[in-house]
Every structure is written in C-alpha cells, then in structure tokens.
PDB file of C-alpha atoms in Angstrom:
ATOM      1  CA  UNK A1248       0.000   0.000   0.000  1.00  0.00           C
ATOM      2  CA  UNK A1249       2.835   2.380   0.827  1.00  0.00           C
ATOM      3  CA  UNK A1250       4.658   1.613  -2.409  1.00  0.00           C
ATOM      4  CA  UNK A1251       1.452   2.159  -4.380  1.00  0.00           C
ATOM      5  CA  UNK A1252       1.159   5.676  -2.924  1.00  0.00           C
ATOM      6  CA  UNK A1253       4.817   6.429  -3.673  1.00  0.00           C
ATOM      7  CA  UNK A1254       4.292   5.232  -7.250  1.00  0.00           C
ATOM      8  CA  UNK A1255       1.565   7.862  -7.730  1.00  0.00           C
ATOM      9  CA  UNK A1256       4.260  10.558  -7.754  1.00  0.00           C
ATOM     10  CA  UNK A1257       7.428   8.640  -8.661  1.00  0.00           C
ATOM     11  CA  UNK A1258       7.597   7.166 -12.145  1.00  0.00           C
ATOM     12  CA  UNK A1259      11.207   5.968 -12.133  1.00  0.00           C
ATOM     13  CA  UNK A1260      11.154   2.230 -11.455  1.00  0.00           C
ATOM     14  CA  UNK A1261      14.775   2.273 -10.297  1.00  0.00           C
ATOM     15  CA  UNK A1262      13.885   4.689  -7.496  1.00  0.00           C
ATOM     16  CA  UNK A1263      10.861   2.594  -6.546  1.00  0.00           C
ATOM     17  CA  UNK A1264      13.012  -0.537  -6.491  1.00  0.00           C
ATOM     18  CA  UNK A1265      15.568   1.219  -4.253  1.00  0.00           C
ATOM     19  CA  UNK A1266      12.847   2.351  -1.801  1.00  0.00           C
ATOM     20  CA  UNK A1267      11.403  -1.161  -1.641  1.00  0.00           C
ATOM     21  CA  UNK A1268      14.831  -2.634  -0.892  1.00  0.00           C
ATOM     22  CA  UNK A1269      15.278   0.006   1.821  1.00  0.00           C
ATOM     23  CA  UNK A1270      11.996  -1.085   3.425  1.00  0.00           C
ATOM     24  CA  UNK A1271      12.869  -4.776   3.189  1.00  0.00           C
ATOM     25  CA  UNK A1272      16.392  -4.388   4.598  1.00  0.00           C
ATOM     26  CA  UNK A1273      16.994  -6.792   7.475  1.00  0.00           C
ATOM     27  CA  UNK A1274      17.496  -6.004  11.158  1.00  0.00           C
ATOM     28  CA  UNK A1275      20.643  -6.662  13.190  1.00  0.00           C
ATOM     29  CA  UNK A1276      19.642  -8.266  16.498  1.00  0.00           C
ATOM     30  CA  UNK A1277      22.504  -9.510  18.639  1.00  0.00           C
ATOM     31  CA  UNK A1278      24.819  -9.490  15.636  1.00  0.00           C
ATOM     32  CA  UNK A1279      22.444 -11.684  13.600  1.00  0.00           C
ATOM     33  CA  UNK A1280      20.505 -10.431  10.582  1.00  0.00           C
ATOM     34  CA  UNK A1281      16.733 -10.841  10.961  1.00  0.00           C
ATOM     35  CA  UNK A1282      14.099 -10.417   8.259  1.00  0.00           C
ATOM     36  CA  UNK A1283      12.035  -7.224   8.615  1.00  0.00           C
ATOM     37  CA  UNK A1284       8.296  -7.914   8.539  1.00  0.00           C
ATOM     38  CA  UNK A1285       6.877  -4.427   9.279  1.00  0.00           C
ATOM     39  CA  UNK A1286       7.768  -0.778   9.790  1.00  0.00           C
ATOM     40  CA  UNK A1287      10.526   1.370   8.352  1.00  0.00           C
ATOM     41  CA  UNK A1288      14.168   1.582   9.523  1.00  0.00           C
ATOM     42  CA  UNK A1289      14.336   3.879  12.556  1.00  0.00           C
ATOM     43  CA  UNK A1290      16.549   6.920  12.177  1.00  0.00           C
ATOM     44  CA  UNK A1291      16.668   6.667   8.397  1.00  0.00           C
ATOM     45  CA  UNK A1292      16.253   9.916   6.442  1.00  0.00           C
ATOM     46  CA  UNK A1293      13.549   8.370   4.270  1.00  0.00           C
ATOM     47  CA  UNK A1294      11.288   7.175   7.110  1.00  0.00           C
ATOM     48  CA  UNK A1295       9.688  10.583   7.965  1.00  0.00           C
ATOM     49  CA  UNK A1296       8.937  11.235   4.298  1.00  0.00           C
ATOM     50  CA  UNK A1297       7.345   7.814   3.838  1.00  0.00           C
ATOM     51  CA  UNK A1298       5.223   8.248   6.961  1.00  0.00           C
ATOM     52  CA  UNK A1299       3.926  11.565   5.636  1.00  0.00           C
ATOM     53  CA  UNK A1300       3.116   9.990   2.281  1.00  0.00           C
ATOM     54  CA  UNK A1301       1.071   7.237   3.911  1.00  0.00           C
ATOM     55  CA  UNK A1302      -0.573   9.409   6.563  1.00  0.00           C
ATOM     56  CA  UNK A1303      -1.464  12.218   4.171  1.00  0.00           C
ATOM     57  CA  UNK A1304      -4.863  10.515   3.831  1.00  0.00           C
ATOM     58  CA  UNK A1305      -5.314  10.807   7.608  1.00  0.00           C
ATOM     59  CA  UNK A1306      -4.540  14.538   7.515  1.00  0.00           C
ATOM     60  CA  UNK A1307      -7.065  15.091   4.741  1.00  0.00           C
ATOM     61  CA  UNK A1308      -9.707  13.055   6.578  1.00  0.00           C
ATOM     62  CA  UNK A1309      -9.242  15.094   9.758  1.00  0.00           C
ATOM     63  CA  UNK A1310      -9.382  18.328   7.761  1.00  0.00           C
ATOM     64  CA  UNK A1311     -12.554  17.145   6.016  1.00  0.00           C
ATOM     65  CA  UNK A1312     -14.170  16.544   9.413  1.00  0.00           C
ATOM     66  CA  UNK A1313     -13.087  19.975  10.650  1.00  0.00           C
ATOM     67  CA  UNK A1314     -11.019  18.697  13.580  1.00  0.00           C
ATOM     68  CA  UNK A1315      -8.189  20.640  15.220  1.00  0.00           C
ATOM     69  CA  UNK A1316      -5.181  18.332  15.227  1.00  0.00           C
ATOM     70  CA  UNK A1317      -1.404  18.185  15.275  1.00  0.00           C
ATOM     71  CA  UNK A1318       0.617  15.322  13.781  1.00  0.00           C
ATOM     72  CA  UNK A1319       4.338  14.581  13.630  1.00  0.00           C
ATOM     73  CA  UNK A1320       5.266  11.316  11.858  1.00  0.00           C
ATOM     74  CA  UNK A1321       3.038   8.651  13.483  1.00  0.00           C
ATOM     75  CA  UNK A1322       2.290  10.697  16.625  1.00  0.00           C
ATOM     76  CA  UNK A1323      -1.005  12.590  16.438  1.00  0.00           C
ATOM     77  CA  UNK A1324      -3.152  14.635  18.837  1.00  0.00           C
ATOM     78  CA  UNK A1325      -6.771  15.465  17.953  1.00  0.00           C
ATOM     79  CA  UNK A1326      -8.555  18.167  19.972  1.00  0.00           C
ATOM     80  CA  UNK A1327     -12.299  18.026  20.576  1.00  0.00           C
ATOM     81  CA  UNK A1328     -14.723  19.665  22.995  1.00  0.00           C
ATOM     82  CA  UNK A1329     -15.730  16.811  25.315  1.00  0.00           C
ATOM     83  CA  UNK A1330     -14.883  13.336  26.599  1.00  0.00           C
ATOM     84  CA  UNK A1331     -17.799  11.866  24.682  1.00  0.00           C
ATOM     85  CA  UNK A1332     -16.664  13.484  21.411  1.00  0.00           C
ATOM     86  CA  UNK A1333     -13.121  12.255  22.047  1.00  0.00           C
ATOM     87  CA  UNK A1334     -14.237   8.655  22.483  1.00  0.00           C
ATOM     88  CA  UNK A1335     -16.340   8.858  19.324  1.00  0.00           C
ATOM     89  CA  UNK A1336     -13.469  10.332  17.276  1.00  0.00           C
ATOM     90  CA  UNK A1337     -10.995   7.816  18.721  1.00  0.00           C
ATOM     91  CA  UNK A1338     -13.212   4.916  17.603  1.00  0.00           C
ATOM     92  CA  UNK A1339     -13.880   6.322  14.129  1.00  0.00           C
ATOM     93  CA  UNK A1340     -10.246   7.283  13.416  1.00  0.00           C
ATOM     94  CA  UNK A1341      -9.015   3.903  14.656  1.00  0.00           C
ATOM     95  CA  UNK A1342     -11.464   2.272  12.265  1.00  0.00           C
ATOM     96  CA  UNK A1343     -10.360   4.583   9.418  1.00  0.00           C
ATOM     97  CA  UNK A1344      -6.683   3.743   9.949  1.00  0.00           C
ATOM     98  CA  UNK A1345      -7.402   0.034  10.158  1.00  0.00           C
ATOM     99  CA  UNK A1346      -9.708  -0.235   7.146  1.00  0.00           C
ATOM    100  CA  UNK A1347      -8.309   2.409   4.795  1.00  0.00           C
ATOM    101  CA  UNK A1348      -4.579   2.377   5.570  1.00  0.00           C
ATOM    102  CA  UNK A1349      -4.204  -1.097   7.138  1.00  0.00           C
ATOM    103  CA  UNK A1350      -2.489   0.426  10.182  1.00  0.00           C
ATOM    104  CA  UNK A1351      -2.861  -0.626  13.807  1.00  0.00           C
ATOM    105  CA  UNK A1352      -3.276   2.022  16.501  1.00  0.00           C
ATOM    106  CA  UNK A1353      -1.130   1.426  19.588  1.00  0.00           C
ATOM    107  CA  UNK A1354      -3.794   1.154  22.281  1.00  0.00           C
ATOM    108  CA  UNK A1355      -1.256   1.328  25.130  1.00  0.00           C
ATOM    109  CA  UNK A1356      -0.058   4.776  24.018  1.00  0.00           C
ATOM    110  CA  UNK A1357      -3.433   6.150  22.935  1.00  0.00           C
ATOM    111  CA  UNK A1358      -6.050   7.719  25.187  1.00  0.00           C
ATOM    112  CA  UNK A1359      -8.877  10.223  25.441  1.00  0.00           C
ATOM    113  CA  UNK A1360      -7.764  12.728  28.056  1.00  0.00           C
ATOM    114  CA  UNK A1361      -7.289  16.377  28.958  1.00  0.00           C
ATOM    115  CA  UNK A1362      -4.509  18.098  26.969  1.00  0.00           C
ATOM    116  CA  UNK A1363      -2.536  19.029  30.107  1.00  0.00           C
ATOM    117  CA  UNK A1364      -2.372  15.349  31.090  1.00  0.00           C
ATOM    118  CA  UNK A1365      -0.858  14.272  27.789  1.00  0.00           C
ATOM    119  CA  UNK A1366       2.542  14.915  26.201  1.00  0.00           C
ATOM    120  CA  UNK A1367       3.302  15.558  22.542  1.00  0.00           C
ATOM    121  CA  UNK A1368       6.923  15.651  21.357  1.00  0.00           C
ATOM    122  CA  UNK A1369       7.980  16.372  24.930  1.00  0.00           C
ATOM    123  CA  UNK A1370       5.571  19.298  25.354  1.00  0.00           C
ATOM    124  CA  UNK A1371       2.319  19.600  27.266  1.00  0.00           C
ATOM    125  CA  UNK A1372      -0.109  22.408  28.147  1.00  0.00           C
ATOM    126  CA  UNK A1373      -0.970  24.362  31.259  1.00  0.00           C
ATOM    127  CA  UNK A1374      -4.363  24.020  32.920  1.00  0.00           C
ATOM    128  CA  UNK A1375      -5.685  27.488  32.080  1.00  0.00           C
ATOM    129  CA  UNK A1376      -8.588  28.915  30.112  1.00  0.00           C
ATOM    130  CA  UNK A1377      -5.948  30.317  27.766  1.00  0.00           C
ATOM    131  CA  UNK A1378      -3.512  27.345  27.768  1.00  0.00           C
ATOM    132  CA  UNK A1379       0.223  27.850  27.361  1.00  0.00           C
ATOM    133  CA  UNK A1380       2.843  25.422  26.129  1.00  0.00           C
ATOM    134  CA  UNK A1381       5.020  23.892  28.832  1.00  0.00           C
ATOM    135  CA  UNK A1382       7.662  21.194  29.132  1.00  0.00           C
ATOM    136  CA  UNK A1383       5.938  17.896  29.935  1.00  0.00           C
ATOM    137  CA  UNK A1384       6.762  16.469  33.409  1.00  0.00           C
ATOM    138  CA  UNK A1385       8.026  13.251  31.786  1.00  0.00           C
ATOM    139  CA  UNK A1386      10.508  15.279  29.724  1.00  0.00           C
ATOM    140  CA  UNK A1387      11.823  16.952  32.870  1.00  0.00           C
ATOM    141  CA  UNK A1388      12.174  13.555  34.576  1.00  0.00           C
ATOM    142  CA  UNK A1389      14.062  12.096  31.580  1.00  0.00           C
ATOM    143  CA  UNK A1390      16.391  15.094  31.494  1.00  0.00           C
ATOM    144  CA  UNK A1391      17.141  14.729  35.191  1.00  0.00           C
ATOM    145  CA  UNK A1392      17.839  11.018  34.738  1.00  0.00           C
ATOM    146  CA  UNK A1393      20.257  11.763  31.886  1.00  0.00           C
ATOM    147  CA  UNK A1394      22.074  14.418  33.916  1.00  0.00           C
ATOM    148  CA  UNK A1395      22.372  12.098  36.919  1.00  0.00           C
ATOM    149  CA  UNK A1396      24.169   9.572  34.728  1.00  0.00           C
ATOM    150  CA  UNK A1397      26.558  12.254  33.471  1.00  0.00           C
ATOM    151  CA  UNK A1398      27.158  13.677  36.950  1.00  0.00           C
ATOM    152  CA  UNK A1399      27.977  10.336  38.563  1.00  0.00           C
ATOM    153  CA  UNK A1400      31.610  10.178  37.303  1.00  0.00           C
ATOM    154  CA  UNK A1401      32.069  13.822  38.338  1.00  0.00           C
ATOM    155  CA  UNK A1402      32.800  12.884  41.937  1.00  0.00           C
ATOM    156  CA  UNK A1403      36.423  12.158  41.028  1.00  0.00           C
ATOM    157  CA  UNK A1404      36.892  14.939  38.475  1.00  0.00           C
ATOM    158  CA  UNK A1405      37.548  18.635  38.445  1.00  0.00           C
ATOM    159  CA  UNK A1406      34.204  20.417  38.653  1.00  0.00           C
ATOM    160  CA  UNK A1407      35.151  22.571  35.669  1.00  0.00           C
ATOM    161  CA  UNK A1408      35.526  19.513  33.430  1.00  0.00           C
ATOM    162  CA  UNK A1409      32.113  18.265  34.559  1.00  0.00           C
ATOM    163  CA  UNK A1410      30.535  21.619  33.693  1.00  0.00           C
ATOM    164  CA  UNK A1411      32.239  21.564  30.275  1.00  0.00           C
ATOM    165  CA  UNK A1412      30.575  18.217  29.500  1.00  0.00           C
ATOM    166  CA  UNK A1413      27.191  19.446  30.743  1.00  0.00           C
ATOM    167  CA  UNK A1414      27.128  22.758  28.874  1.00  0.00           C
ATOM    168  CA  UNK A1415      26.258  21.532  25.325  1.00  0.00           C
ATOM    169  CA  UNK A1416      23.581  19.187  26.689  1.00  0.00           C
ATOM    170  CA  UNK A1417      21.953  22.000  28.668  1.00  0.00           C
ATOM    171  CA  UNK A1418      22.034  24.328  25.656  1.00  0.00           C
ATOM    172  CA  UNK A1419      20.569  21.640  23.379  1.00  0.00           C
ATOM    173  CA  UNK A1420      17.733  20.897  25.799  1.00  0.00           C
ATOM    174  CA  UNK A1421      16.905  24.589  26.162  1.00  0.00           C
ATOM    175  CA  UNK A1422      16.968  24.974  22.382  1.00  0.00           C
ATOM    176  CA  UNK A1423      14.549  22.101  21.829  1.00  0.00           C
ATOM    177  CA  UNK A1424      12.065  23.462  24.392  1.00  0.00           C
ATOM    178  CA  UNK A1425      12.406  27.081  23.343  1.00  0.00           C
ATOM    179  CA  UNK A1426       8.695  27.157  22.419  1.00  0.00           C
ATOM    180  CA  UNK A1427       7.630  26.500  26.011  1.00  0.00           C
ATOM    181  CA  UNK A1428       5.827  29.523  27.464  1.00  0.00           C
ATOM    182  CA  UNK A1429       5.827  28.396  31.098  1.00  0.00           C
ATOM    183  CA  UNK A1430       9.286  29.036  32.563  1.00  0.00           C
ATOM    184  CA  UNK A1431       8.753  27.161  35.858  1.00  0.00           C
ATOM    185  CA  UNK A1432      10.517  23.913  34.787  1.00  0.00           C
ATOM    186  CA  UNK A1433      13.553  25.904  33.598  1.00  0.00           C
ATOM    187  CA  UNK A1434      13.887  27.624  36.981  1.00  0.00           C
ATOM    188  CA  UNK A1435      13.461  24.358  38.878  1.00  0.00           C
ATOM    189  CA  UNK A1436      16.049  22.544  36.748  1.00  0.00           C
ATOM    190  CA  UNK A1437      18.541  25.389  37.100  1.00  0.00           C
ATOM    191  CA  UNK A1438      18.357  25.158  40.891  1.00  0.00           C
ATOM    192  CA  UNK A1439      18.417  21.348  40.860  1.00  0.00           C
ATOM    193  CA  UNK A1440      21.509  21.198  38.631  1.00  0.00           C
ATOM    194  CA  UNK A1441      23.475  23.656  40.761  1.00  0.00           C
ATOM    195  CA  UNK A1442      22.479  21.667  43.838  1.00  0.00           C
ATOM    196  CA  UNK A1443      23.806  18.465  42.273  1.00  0.00           C
ATOM    197  CA  UNK A1444      27.102  20.185  41.503  1.00  0.00           C
ATOM    198  CA  UNK A1445      27.394  21.380  45.108  1.00  0.00           C
ATOM    199  CA  UNK A1446      26.813  17.773  46.180  1.00  0.00           C
ATOM    200  CA  UNK A1447      29.771  16.704  44.047  1.00  0.00           C
ATOM    201  CA  UNK A1448      31.976  19.320  45.684  1.00  0.00           C
ATOM    202  CA  UNK A1449      30.852  18.237  49.160  1.00  0.00           C
ATOM    203  CA  UNK A1450      31.659  14.596  48.434  1.00  0.00           C
ATOM    204  CA  UNK A1451      35.040  15.473  46.963  1.00  0.00           C
ATOM    205  CA  UNK A1452      36.088  17.244  50.146  1.00  0.00           C
ATOM    206  CA  UNK A1453      35.404  14.069  52.211  1.00  0.00           C
ATOM    207  CA  UNK A1454      36.647  15.213  55.657  1.00  0.00           C
ATOM    208  CA  UNK A1455      34.974  17.856  57.875  1.00  0.00           C
ATOM    209  CA  UNK A1456      38.261  19.736  58.194  1.00  0.00           C
ATOM    210  CA  UNK A1457      38.664  19.952  54.408  1.00  0.00           C
ATOM    211  CA  UNK A1458      35.046  21.067  53.999  1.00  0.00           C
ATOM    212  CA  UNK A1459      35.498  23.858  56.531  1.00  0.00           C
ATOM    213  CA  UNK A1460      38.730  24.997  54.858  1.00  0.00           C
ATOM    214  CA  UNK A1461      37.143  25.084  51.399  1.00  0.00           C
ATOM    215  CA  UNK A1462      34.203  27.126  52.656  1.00  0.00           C
ATOM    216  CA  UNK A1463      36.478  29.587  54.435  1.00  0.00           C
ATOM    217  CA  UNK A1464      38.527  29.938  51.246  1.00  0.00           C
ATOM    218  CA  UNK A1465      35.298  31.024  49.552  1.00  0.00           C
ATOM    219  CA  UNK A1466      34.765  33.788  52.127  1.00  0.00           C
ATOM    220  CA  UNK A1467      32.542  32.009  54.662  1.00  0.00           C
ATOM    221  CA  UNK A1468      33.141  32.931  58.319  1.00  0.00           C
ATOM    222  CA  UNK A1469      34.972  30.237  60.309  1.00  0.00           C
ATOM    223  CA  UNK A1470      32.083  29.790  62.741  1.00  0.00           C
ATOM    224  CA  UNK A1471      29.554  29.089  59.988  1.00  0.00           C
ATOM    225  CA  UNK A1472      31.989  26.963  57.951  1.00  0.00           C
ATOM    226  CA  UNK A1473      32.804  24.734  60.931  1.00  0.00           C
ATOM    227  CA  UNK A1474      29.132  24.441  61.864  1.00  0.00           C
ATOM    228  CA  UNK A1475      28.190  23.149  58.428  1.00  0.00           C
ATOM    229  CA  UNK A1476      31.241  20.898  58.060  1.00  0.00           C
ATOM    230  CA  UNK A1477      30.471  19.133  61.352  1.00  0.00           C
ATOM    231  CA  UNK A1478      26.668  18.961  61.264  1.00  0.00           C
ATOM    232  CA  UNK A1479      26.659  15.276  60.237  1.00  0.00           C
ATOM    233  CA  UNK A1480      24.116  15.790  57.450  1.00  0.00           C
ATOM    234  CA  UNK A1481      24.450  14.283  53.991  1.00  0.00           C
ATOM    235  CA  UNK A1482      25.585  16.034  50.783  1.00  0.00           C
ATOM    236  CA  UNK A1483      22.065  16.600  49.457  1.00  0.00           C
ATOM    237  CA  UNK A1484      20.877  18.474  52.558  1.00  0.00           C
ATOM    238  CA  UNK A1485      24.081  20.440  52.939  1.00  0.00           C
ATOM    239  CA  UNK A1486      24.005  21.507  49.288  1.00  0.00           C
ATOM    240  CA  UNK A1487      21.265  24.044  50.097  1.00  0.00           C
ATOM    241  CA  UNK A1488      22.424  25.400  53.466  1.00  0.00           C
ATOM    242  CA  UNK A1489      23.270  29.098  53.447  1.00  0.00           C
ATOM    243  CA  UNK A1490      27.092  28.809  53.675  1.00  0.00           C
ATOM    244  CA  UNK A1491      27.169  26.500  50.638  1.00  0.00           C
ATOM    245  CA  UNK A1492      24.840  28.636  48.517  1.00  0.00           C
ATOM    246  CA  UNK A1493      26.781  31.777  49.457  1.00  0.00           C
ATOM    247  CA  UNK A1494      30.134  30.132  48.726  1.00  0.00           C
ATOM    248  CA  UNK A1495      28.933  28.676  45.427  1.00  0.00           C
ATOM    249  CA  UNK A1496      26.199  30.958  44.038  1.00  0.00           C
ATOM    250  CA  UNK A1497      24.860  30.800  40.472  1.00  0.00           C
ATOM    251  CA  UNK A1498      27.546  33.199  39.228  1.00  0.00           C
ATOM    252  CA  UNK A1499      30.264  30.739  40.358  1.00  0.00           C
ATOM    253  CA  UNK A1500      28.909  28.039  38.036  1.00  0.00           C
ATOM    254  CA  UNK A1501      28.239  30.589  35.286  1.00  0.00           C
ATOM    255  CA  UNK A1502      31.916  31.590  35.472  1.00  0.00           C
ATOM    256  CA  UNK A1503      32.843  27.924  34.940  1.00  0.00           C
ATOM    257  CA  UNK A1504      30.709  27.913  31.778  1.00  0.00           C
ATOM    258  CA  UNK A1505      27.432  26.376  32.982  1.00  0.00           C
ATOM    259  CA  UNK A1506      24.534  27.875  30.958  1.00  0.00           C
ATOM    260  CA  UNK A1507      21.396  28.905  32.789  1.00  0.00           C
ATOM    261  CA  UNK A1508      18.291  27.280  31.302  1.00  0.00           C
ATOM    262  CA  UNK A1509      16.237  30.361  32.190  1.00  0.00           C
ATOM    263  CA  UNK A1510      18.705  32.702  30.495  1.00  0.00           C
ATOM    264  CA  UNK A1511      18.994  30.408  27.465  1.00  0.00           C
ATOM    265  CA  UNK A1512      15.204  30.378  27.146  1.00  0.00           C
ATOM    266  CA  UNK A1513      15.057  34.163  27.376  1.00  0.00           C
ATOM    267  CA  UNK A1514      17.841  34.593  24.838  1.00  0.00           C
ATOM    268  CA  UNK A1515      16.252  32.214  22.338  1.00  0.00           C
ATOM    269  CA  UNK A1516      12.919  34.001  22.689  1.00  0.00           C
ATOM    270  CA  UNK A1517      14.474  37.479  23.026  1.00  0.00           C
ATOM    271  CA  UNK A1518      12.751  38.101  26.344  1.00  0.00           C
ATOM    272  CA  UNK A1519      14.094  41.067  28.300  1.00  0.00           C
TER     273      UNK A1519
END
C-alpha cells in the first residue's frame, strides 16, 4: 500500500526498487541479521517522508471533518470539545486507519484525556482557560535522569571539566524546548543542577576539616563553615544550606561555563 502511494508521484522504477529494498532491509539483532516484517528503519532519512506519504490521507480526513489536530510522523493529537466526542473520534479514526490504511493504533499509548495530562513531542499544556505550552513532566524527569548519569563520574573529576561536558547538553535541551511559554521547569532545573554540583563538591572534600577549609577559602566565616562541616548531614541536605549557597552561588557556576536554562530560554525568545 505504501509503495502504491509512492508510485503515484514517482515514475522511475529504479527509485521505486531502491525504496522497496530500503523497506525490506533486514534487522541486526545480537549481531544476527533478521528479516524485517513491518515498519521502516528507525533513524533513516527516508522514514519521515514515507510516513507523511502514507498518513497524508489521515490529515485530509481530519481536515474534512473539521477537527483541530497536530501530527508529527506517526504521533497525532486530535482536539475536541468533550470526553464523549473524544471517544467517538478515537473509535472512528481507529477504524479509518485500520480499514483504509491497514495500520494498527497502539492502544497502550493512545487515550482520550485532557490536553494538560498528555505529552506531545515532549511538550504539554498548562491548565488554564488560555492554555500555554510547557515542558511535559516526563521530559523533565528524563532530562534529570540523563544528567544524573553524566554527573555520577564527576565525583572524582575537576568540577570545571564536569561543567564543560554538561554545557552543550543543557544548551541543546533549552533549544529544543524554546517554544515553552511556562518558565517554571527551567527555573526548577537550574536550581536542581546547581544543587547536584554542590553535592559533588561536598563529596570530593570528604573530611569535615577539608570542607570547613574550602568554605572559608570562599569567604565564609569560620564559625559558619565549621558548623556546616560538622553537622553530620548528607551532601544533598548540605548543598542548600546558606554557607554552601553563598560560597557557590549561580555566578560561580556561570563563570565555569554552565549555561542557565532560564537565560537560554530568554535569549532564544528574546525576552528582556
């Protein structure tokens, strides 16, 4: 069915033969070639184009019905006015995809729900009468998980080298979510990341005496430095106590080259 739609626009049989061979290329599983029975190769430059060719009929059907929708590749959100309308549209579109395009809807990933409870390409919406785009909570959680993995080896490294590795990842994440209108997640992640870096410093110092010395070197009074160094609390709690935040404020990490997600978001959107 896909090749028949491609053939409507492409008359060169050599190109059609090449596309078919691309679709039938085997999979490498555990170093063994396996025959492909469905789908297109993930990550291939041709896959998005082929998905648009096949799903163009879906776009036209949704436009014909007058629905508000947004689709990217095989991920699609359709917006209706009520739960009842959503269930009706879900059933009819599932039937359309099955009968007309011979496609199966993934029931585990599909649902009728409020827009602010669903994610689309990492984004979600706020719960307001005039909704705004925001970073989906799952995207924030995935980003934190990725940063934790990168920060783990930092306990035995110079903090500057750790920041150098983090910087392009932070900039890339901010660039992808530049369309988000709610800045709350950016502020929270900025504070969380600096806290994790202070934890690394605290662990690197190891002994109470070393911790007190390092804090005093950063301008903290001896009384306060000794009190924190000997309080017996763990790195996570001590990373937010006043002597630590004063010794290692945001400008300290900015000087090392750590981008601020809030500032990156403002710069990309030219917010003053």
